[in-house]
Tab-separated table of C-alpha atoms in Angstrom:
chain	number	residue	atom	x	y	z
A	1	MET	CA	63.617	101.096	8.032
A	2	SER	CA	63.491	97.413	7.357
A	3	THR	CA	67.067	97.612	6.134
A	4	LEU	CA	68.252	99.177	9.386
A	5	THR	CA	66.548	96.573	11.526
A	6	GLY	CA	68.018	93.695	9.537
A	7	GLN	CA	64.684	92.552	8.065
A	8	ARG	CA	64.594	91.382	4.473
A	9	PRO	CA	62.635	93.596	2.077
A	10	SER	CA	59.311	92.211	0.929
A	11	GLY	CA	58.674	91.174	-2.655
A	12	PRO	CA	60.207	88.594	-4.935
A	13	ALA	CA	63.893	87.838	-4.611
A	14	PRO	CA	66.071	89.414	-7.283
A	15	HIS	CA	66.886	87.148	-10.219
A	16	ARG	CA	70.369	85.678	-10.180
A	17	PRO	CA	72.001	84.288	-13.304
A	18	SER	CA	72.497	80.559	-13.500
A	19	ALA	CA	75.759	79.187	-12.139
A	20	LEU	CA	76.604	77.868	-15.593
A	21	THR	CA	75.834	81.048	-17.518
A	22	ARG	CA	76.545	83.938	-15.173
A	23	TYR	CA	77.916	86.910	-17.103
A	24	GLY	CA	77.806	84.836	-20.281
A	25	ARG	CA	80.477	82.384	-19.212
A	26	PRO	CA	80.575	79.100	-17.293
A	27	THR	CA	80.970	79.273	-13.546
A	28	GLY	CA	81.031	76.880	-10.644
A	29	LEU	CA	83.111	73.736	-10.789
A	30	THR	CA	83.259	73.725	-14.592
A	31	TRP	CA	84.721	77.203	-14.688
A	32	THR	CA	87.101	76.305	-11.848
A	33	VAL	CA	88.486	73.347	-13.794
A	34	LEU	CA	88.902	75.400	-16.967
A	35	ARG	CA	90.546	78.262	-15.119
A	36	LEU	CA	92.800	76.131	-12.942
A	37	HIS	CA	94.039	74.118	-15.930
A	38	ARG	CA	93.940	76.897	-18.505
A	39	THR	CA	97.545	76.250	-19.564
A	40	ALA	CA	96.666	72.706	-20.580
A	41	LEU	CA	93.536	74.055	-22.279
A	42	TYR	CA	95.599	76.526	-24.298
A	43	VAL	CA	98.075	73.827	-25.285
A	44	TRP	CA	95.257	71.492	-26.337
A	45	GLY	CA	93.576	74.238	-28.350
A	46	ALA	CA	96.810	75.219	-30.086
A	47	ALA	CA	97.644	71.596	-30.878
A	48	LEU	CA	94.167	70.977	-32.256
A	49	LEU	CA	94.288	74.090	-34.457
A	50	THR	CA	97.694	72.993	-35.764
A	51	VAL	CA	96.390	69.519	-36.604
A	52	VAL	CA	93.305	70.941	-38.312
A	53	ALA	CA	95.401	73.331	-40.405
A	54	ALA	CA	97.825	70.552	-41.353
A	55	LEU	CA	95.047	68.172	-42.411
A	56	VAL	CA	93.302	70.821	-44.491
A	57	TRP	CA	96.622	71.401	-46.225
A	58	MET	CA	97.124	67.654	-46.752
A	59	HIS	CA	93.693	67.436	-48.357
A	60	ALA	CA	94.520	70.337	-50.677
A	61	ILE	CA	97.731	68.745	-51.979
A	62	GLY	CA	96.305	65.198	-52.008
A	63	PRO	CA	95.568	65.146	-55.773
A	64	ASP	CA	99.123	66.272	-56.549
A	65	ALA	CA	100.484	63.560	-54.263
A	66	ARG	CA	98.264	60.947	-55.936
A	67	ALA	CA	99.700	61.937	-59.348
A	68	ALA	CA	103.169	61.012	-58.062
A	69	THR	CA	102.150	57.339	-57.963
A	70	GLY	CA	101.142	57.217	-61.607
A	71	GLY	CA	97.455	56.659	-60.854
A	72	CYS	CA	98.102	53.673	-58.618
A	73	ASP	CA	94.980	52.597	-56.777
A	74	ALA	CA	94.601	50.660	-53.524
A	75	ALA	CA	92.326	48.150	-55.311
A	76	ASP	CA	95.090	47.165	-57.735
A	77	PRO	CA	95.444	43.336	-57.540
A	78	PHE	CA	99.195	43.580	-58.154
A	79	PRO	CA	100.550	45.673	-55.285
A	80	MET	CA	104.134	45.206	-56.446
A	81	ASP	CA	103.276	47.296	-59.523
A	82	CYS	CA	101.904	50.004	-57.274
A	83	GLY	CA	105.199	51.769	-56.652
A	84	ILE	CA	105.963	55.460	-56.734
A	85	ILE	CA	106.961	56.480	-60.231
A	86	GLN	CA	108.035	60.031	-59.545
A	87	GLU	CA	108.654	61.523	-56.126
A	88	THR	CA	107.450	65.109	-55.962
A	89	GLU	CA	107.516	67.782	-53.299
A	90	ALA	CA	103.756	67.337	-52.840
A	91	HIS	CA	104.251	63.614	-52.263
A	92	LYS	CA	106.860	64.154	-49.570
A	93	ILE	CA	104.848	66.819	-47.766
A	94	TYR	CA	101.654	64.774	-47.953
A	95	ALA	CA	103.183	61.487	-46.780
A	96	ASN	CA	105.296	63.031	-44.002
A	97	GLY	CA	102.514	65.345	-42.874
A	98	LEU	CA	99.969	62.555	-42.538
A	99	ALA	CA	102.526	60.362	-40.763
A	100	LEU	CA	103.244	63.101	-38.226
A	101	VAL	CA	99.568	63.847	-37.556
A	102	SER	CA	98.766	60.135	-37.252
A	103	ALA	CA	101.558	59.696	-34.713
A	104	CYS	CA	100.302	62.656	-32.659
A	105	VAL	CA	96.768	61.243	-32.525
A	106	THR	CA	98.009	57.712	-31.819
A	107	TYR	CA	100.180	58.661	-28.861
A	108	LEU	CA	97.854	61.316	-27.440
A	109	MET	CA	96.945	58.790	-24.772
A	110	TYR	CA	100.382	59.116	-23.144
A	111	ALA	CA	100.212	62.903	-22.848
A	112	VAL	CA	96.670	62.776	-21.477
A	113	ALA	CA	97.569	60.123	-18.897
A	114	VAL	CA	100.602	62.063	-17.671
A	115	TRP	CA	98.672	65.321	-17.436
A	116	ALA	CA	95.713	63.726	-15.673
A	117	GLY	CA	97.955	62.001	-13.139
A	118	ALA	CA	100.269	64.942	-12.528
A	119	ALA	CA	98.029	68.002	-12.744
A	120	LEU	CA	94.360	67.045	-12.846
A	121	THR	CA	94.367	65.065	-9.591
A	122	GLY	CA	97.893	64.491	-8.258
A	123	ARG	CA	98.968	68.109	-7.937
A	124	GLU	CA	95.610	69.263	-6.549
A	125	LEU	CA	95.735	66.629	-3.830
A	126	GLU	CA	99.388	67.334	-3.086
A	127	SER	CA	98.912	71.114	-2.836
A	128	GLY	CA	95.657	70.942	-0.880
A	129	THR	CA	93.563	72.609	-3.604
A	130	ALA	CA	91.171	69.667	-3.641
A	131	ARG	CA	90.657	69.718	0.121
A	132	LEU	CA	89.955	73.446	-0.025
A	133	ALA	CA	87.227	72.811	-2.609
A	134	TRP	CA	85.712	70.111	-0.402
A	135	THR	CA	85.294	72.620	2.446
A	136	GLN	CA	83.183	74.890	0.197
A	137	SER	CA	80.066	72.742	-0.204
A	138	VAL	CA	81.654	70.606	-2.933
A	139	THR	CA	81.588	66.888	-2.261
A	140	PRO	CA	84.650	64.815	-3.226
A	141	ALA	CA	82.556	62.788	-5.670
A	142	ARG	CA	81.290	65.906	-7.424
A	143	TRP	CA	84.819	67.338	-7.496
A	144	LEU	CA	86.150	64.220	-9.220
A	145	ALA	CA	83.191	63.932	-11.590
A	146	THR	CA	83.766	67.462	-12.851
A	147	ARG	CA	87.483	66.884	-13.294
A	148	LEU	CA	86.760	63.841	-15.409
A	149	ALA	CA	83.750	65.154	-17.352
A	150	VAL	CA	85.171	68.486	-18.541
A	151	PRO	CA	88.378	67.133	-20.117
A	152	ALA	CA	86.492	64.076	-21.407
A	153	VAL	CA	84.147	66.309	-23.411
A	154	LEU	CA	87.036	68.366	-24.792
A	155	LEU	CA	89.086	65.279	-25.656
A	156	THR	CA	86.154	63.549	-27.340
A	157	ALA	CA	85.270	66.576	-29.448
A	158	GLY	CA	88.834	67.415	-30.444
A	159	THR	CA	89.970	63.878	-31.178
A	160	THR	CA	86.825	63.138	-33.180
A	161	LEU	CA	87.468	66.229	-35.289
A	162	ALA	CA	91.072	65.162	-35.914
A	163	VAL	CA	89.983	61.637	-36.923
A	164	LEU	CA	87.309	62.887	-39.327
A	165	LEU	CA	89.648	65.399	-40.950
A	166	GLY	CA	92.361	62.738	-41.165
A	167	ASP	CA	90.070	60.385	-43.085
A	168	TRP	CA	89.060	63.297	-45.315
A	169	ALA	CA	92.697	64.069	-46.083
A	170	ARG	CA	93.553	60.405	-46.765
A	171	ARG	CA	90.757	60.018	-49.289
A	172	ALA	CA	92.237	62.890	-51.287
A	173	GLY	CA	95.539	61.060	-51.713
A	174	ASN	CA	96.563	57.438	-52.086
A	175	GLN	CA	96.813	54.581	-49.595
A	176	GLU	CA	100.346	53.731	-50.704
A	177	LEU	CA	101.495	57.120	-49.428
A	178	PHE	CA	100.474	56.721	-45.785
A	179	GLY	CA	100.674	52.993	-45.065
A	180	GLY	CA	98.223	50.144	-44.775
A	181	TRP	CA	95.049	50.304	-42.720
A	182	PHE	CA	96.583	47.818	-40.271
A	183	ASP	CA	99.658	49.934	-39.446
A	184	THR	CA	99.445	50.993	-35.804
A	185	ASN	CA	99.438	54.747	-36.371
A	186	VAL	CA	97.028	54.572	-39.310
A	187	PHE	CA	94.649	52.192	-37.552
A	188	ILE	CA	94.385	54.143	-34.309
A	189	SER	CA	94.162	57.582	-35.917
A	190	SER	CA	91.489	56.499	-38.421
A	191	GLY	CA	88.580	55.541	-36.181
A	192	PRO	CA	86.785	55.786	-32.838
A	193	VAL	CA	89.529	53.825	-31.118
A	194	ALA	CA	91.558	57.071	-31.011
A	195	VAL	CA	88.900	58.658	-28.783
A	196	ALA	CA	88.739	55.535	-26.627
A	197	TYR	CA	92.519	55.613	-26.090
A	198	ALA	CA	92.389	59.266	-25.004
A	199	LEU	CA	89.572	58.580	-22.522
A	200	ALA	CA	91.402	55.542	-21.153
A	201	GLY	CA	94.491	57.682	-20.597
A	202	LEU	CA	92.380	60.253	-18.748
A	203	ALA	CA	90.838	57.655	-16.424
A	204	LEU	CA	94.144	55.891	-15.752
A	205	GLY	CA	95.859	59.187	-15.007
A	206	ALA	CA	93.115	60.289	-12.631
A	207	LEU	CA	93.272	56.972	-10.797
A	208	ALA	CA	97.057	57.209	-10.480
A	209	GLY	CA	96.777	60.736	-9.096
A	210	LEU	CA	94.203	59.705	-6.502
A	211	ALA	CA	96.157	56.625	-5.492
A	212	LEU	CA	99.548	58.331	-5.094
A	213	ARG	CA	98.440	61.914	-4.303
A	214	ARG	CA	101.715	63.311	-5.621
A	215	ALA	CA	102.238	64.811	-9.047
A	216	LEU	CA	105.480	63.252	-10.281
A	217	PRO	CA	104.925	59.672	-9.030
A	218	ALA	CA	101.368	59.795	-10.379
A	219	ALA	CA	102.589	60.977	-13.786
A	220	ALA	CA	105.131	58.140	-13.949
A	221	ALA	CA	102.572	55.532	-12.896
A	222	ALA	CA	99.989	56.832	-15.392
A	223	LEU	CA	102.541	56.766	-18.203
A	224	ALA	CA	103.522	53.193	-17.345
A	225	ALA	CA	99.881	52.047	-17.239
A	226	ALA	CA	99.111	53.750	-20.566
A	227	TYR	CA	102.187	52.172	-22.159
A	228	VAL	CA	101.266	48.668	-21.014
A	229	LEU	CA	97.678	49.016	-22.211
A	230	HIS	CA	98.768	50.443	-25.561
A	231	GLU	CA	101.366	47.724	-26.193
A	232	VAL	CA	99.134	44.823	-25.166
A	233	LEU	CA	96.332	45.898	-27.489
A	234	ASP	CA	98.787	46.635	-30.279
A	235	ARG	CA	100.224	43.131	-29.997
A	236	PHE	CA	96.893	41.300	-29.915
A	237	ARG	CA	94.861	43.644	-32.123
A	238	MET	CA	94.529	41.274	-35.068
A	239	SER	CA	93.298	38.533	-32.743
A	240	LEU	CA	90.289	40.560	-31.632
A	241	TRP	CA	88.267	39.455	-34.677
A	242	PRO	CA	88.328	36.033	-36.427
A	243	ALA	CA	90.729	35.952	-39.367
A	244	GLU	CA	89.942	34.385	-42.725
A	245	THR	CA	91.765	31.530	-44.467
A	246	ALA	CA	92.255	31.062	-48.193
A	247	THR	CA	93.605	27.958	-49.948
A	248	GLY	CA	94.910	27.112	-53.404
A	249	LEU	CA	95.499	29.897	-55.892
A	250	SER	CA	93.487	32.324	-53.747
A	251	ALA	CA	96.051	31.941	-50.979
A	252	LEU	CA	98.784	33.141	-53.344
A	253	ARG	CA	96.950	36.105	-54.826
A	254	LEU	CA	95.333	38.074	-52.027
A	255	PRO	CA	93.925	41.520	-52.870
A	256	ASN	CA	95.931	44.604	-52.079
A	257	GLY	CA	95.280	45.950	-48.590
A	258	THR	CA	95.216	42.507	-46.981
A	259	LEU	CA	97.258	41.801	-43.864
A	260	VAL	CA	98.797	38.312	-44.064
A	261	LEU	CA	99.046	36.747	-40.607
A	262	GLU	CA	100.399	33.347	-41.605
A	263	HIS	CA	101.224	31.620	-44.877
A	264	GLY	CA	102.202	28.053	-45.623
A	265	ALA	CA	101.945	24.952	-47.777
A	266	VAL	CA	100.908	21.320	-47.432
A	267	THR	CA	103.302	18.560	-48.446
A	268	GLY	CA	102.409	15.271	-50.105
A	269	ASP	CA	102.535	13.628	-46.657
A	270	GLY	CA	99.946	16.067	-45.310
A	271	GLU	CA	102.434	18.086	-43.272
A	272	ARG	CA	101.677	21.794	-42.954
A	273	LEU	CA	104.671	24.048	-43.507
A	274	SER	CA	103.931	27.430	-41.950
A	275	THR	CA	107.028	29.151	-43.324
A	276	SER	CA	106.912	27.990	-46.928
A	277	MET	CA	106.702	30.754	-49.548
A	278	ALA	CA	106.807	28.364	-52.503
A	279	CYS	CA	104.822	29.372	-55.593
A	280	VAL	CA	103.986	32.813	-54.162
A	281	GLY	CA	103.359	35.187	-57.056
A	282	THR	CA	101.943	32.515	-59.397
A	283	ASP	CA	99.648	34.295	-61.821
A	284	SER	CA	97.638	31.434	-63.363
A	285	ALA	CA	96.189	28.041	-62.539
A	286	ALA	CA	98.492	26.338	-65.084
A	287	ALA	CA	101.592	27.946	-63.603
A	288	LEU	CA	100.443	26.937	-60.133
A	289	GLU	CA	99.982	23.336	-61.262
A	290	ARG	CA	103.515	23.233	-62.689
A	291	CYS	CA	104.906	24.748	-59.490
A	292	VAL	CA	103.054	22.234	-57.327
A	293	LYS	CA	104.385	19.291	-59.343
A	294	GLY	CA	107.929	20.593	-59.172
A	295	SER	CA	107.890	21.346	-55.446
A	296	GLY	CA	106.145	18.226	-54.183
A	297	LEU	CA	103.448	20.284	-52.463
A	298	THR	CA	99.729	19.599	-52.628
A	299	ASP	CA	98.118	22.826	-51.452
A	300	PHE	CA	98.705	26.301	-50.057
A	301	TRP	CA	96.960	28.278	-47.345
A	302	THR	CA	97.020	31.804	-45.961
A	303	THR	CA	95.449	33.223	-42.826
A	304	TYR	CA	94.738	36.919	-43.185
A	305	GLN	CA	92.727	39.923	-42.106
A	306	PRO	CA	90.974	41.612	-45.036
A	307	GLU	CA	90.451	45.348	-45.133
A	308	SER	CA	86.727	44.742	-44.574
A	309	HIS	CA	87.570	43.777	-40.976
A	310	PHE	CA	88.742	47.308	-40.193
A	311	TRP	CA	85.470	48.363	-38.542
A	312	PRO	CA	84.859	45.181	-36.522
A	313	LEU	CA	88.396	45.466	-35.152
A	314	GLN	CA	87.888	49.166	-34.420
A	315	LEU	CA	84.660	48.549	-32.525
A	316	VAL	CA	85.971	45.622	-30.483
A	317	GLU	CA	89.126	47.474	-29.450
A	318	SER	CA	87.124	50.600	-28.651
A	319	GLY	CA	84.801	48.525	-26.483
A	320	LEU	CA	87.725	47.072	-24.552
A	321	LEU	CA	89.229	50.522	-24.019
A	322	LEU	CA	85.938	51.964	-22.835
A	323	ALA	CA	85.609	49.048	-20.420
A	324	VAL	CA	89.074	49.876	-19.039
A	325	THR	CA	88.029	53.531	-18.826
A	326	GLY	CA	84.896	52.640	-16.884
A	327	LEU	CA	86.762	50.343	-14.506
A	328	ALA	CA	89.476	52.927	-13.847
A	329	ALA	CA	86.908	55.657	-13.234
A	330	ALA	CA	84.901	53.396	-10.915
A	331	ALA	CA	88.068	52.503	-9.012
A	332	ALA	CA	88.909	56.193	-8.663
A	333	PHE	CA	85.489	57.008	-7.202
A	334	ALA	CA	85.651	53.993	-4.876
A	335	LEU	CA	89.103	55.025	-3.633
A	336	LEU	CA	87.959	58.590	-3.049
A	337	ARG	CA	84.835	57.421	-1.212
A	338	ARG	CA	86.816	55.087	1.043
A	339	ARG	CA	89.275	57.791	2.045
A	340	HIS	CA	86.624	60.417	2.746
A	341	ALA	CA	83.724	58.324	3.998
């Protein structure tokens, strides 16, 4: 009778599954983001599985690739003697495979920025999907937070996995086969800076989409912003941590794995010659003394970044990228709040 009269039945209300776990799967805004951008999710998952499979393979053939260098080791003090003795099929697959994976991880930022600008925010604003969500008890701030948080978690997890597996695969081979630690692709794909680049691309793309509210212009603007950020940091990377300077014989015989920033000599008049390569390769103090007397020079100096500076440089660059990410995200929220206050 209570049903016919419109009254609610007495007793406790029936239990309803949580919005995040209903029917064993995520719902609400999280599920909406995953469902709306499922194509990008599938592409990301397929790309990640491909990278994982490739790196596992690189690790498996690493010992065979190492044998192609005749036992050469990165700690060898004479890097010129560290050449490839016999090129094998394993060497070519290992070197080219790691180079390709490193490039994919390094330039992931561009793809993320374009997608975030074009699809994550730009297309939803252009098509009216975002405004429809705002009329269904979803605030603009919550809408944007979900669209940033969900891909950020997926990007962080996937990129971290690729970086860890990449380091695992490199340790199985030899440094001479995939470049120095300071090479752009190796540096970015070997540490937390790879994750920071991906997150920066996400924030820049989202900001571009909110600012322009059209997919194609937002994608172009996000790509341009990601390119500028990437190139600026790449150019000034080795200035983010103080370099070291060696003089005398030490300046002429730096350990393998060192990045030389500047090398020069000092004349008898005290003038510093920054382009002089005199006496480079001298292998003893006596030979250096003879070379100095014959060249009229009094000393040598080299400014360099040792391999031990890899982690300080990684952390400083990551910090800068995360600061850019935070500023871009804050600007996106401020822009959204101003337009829908």
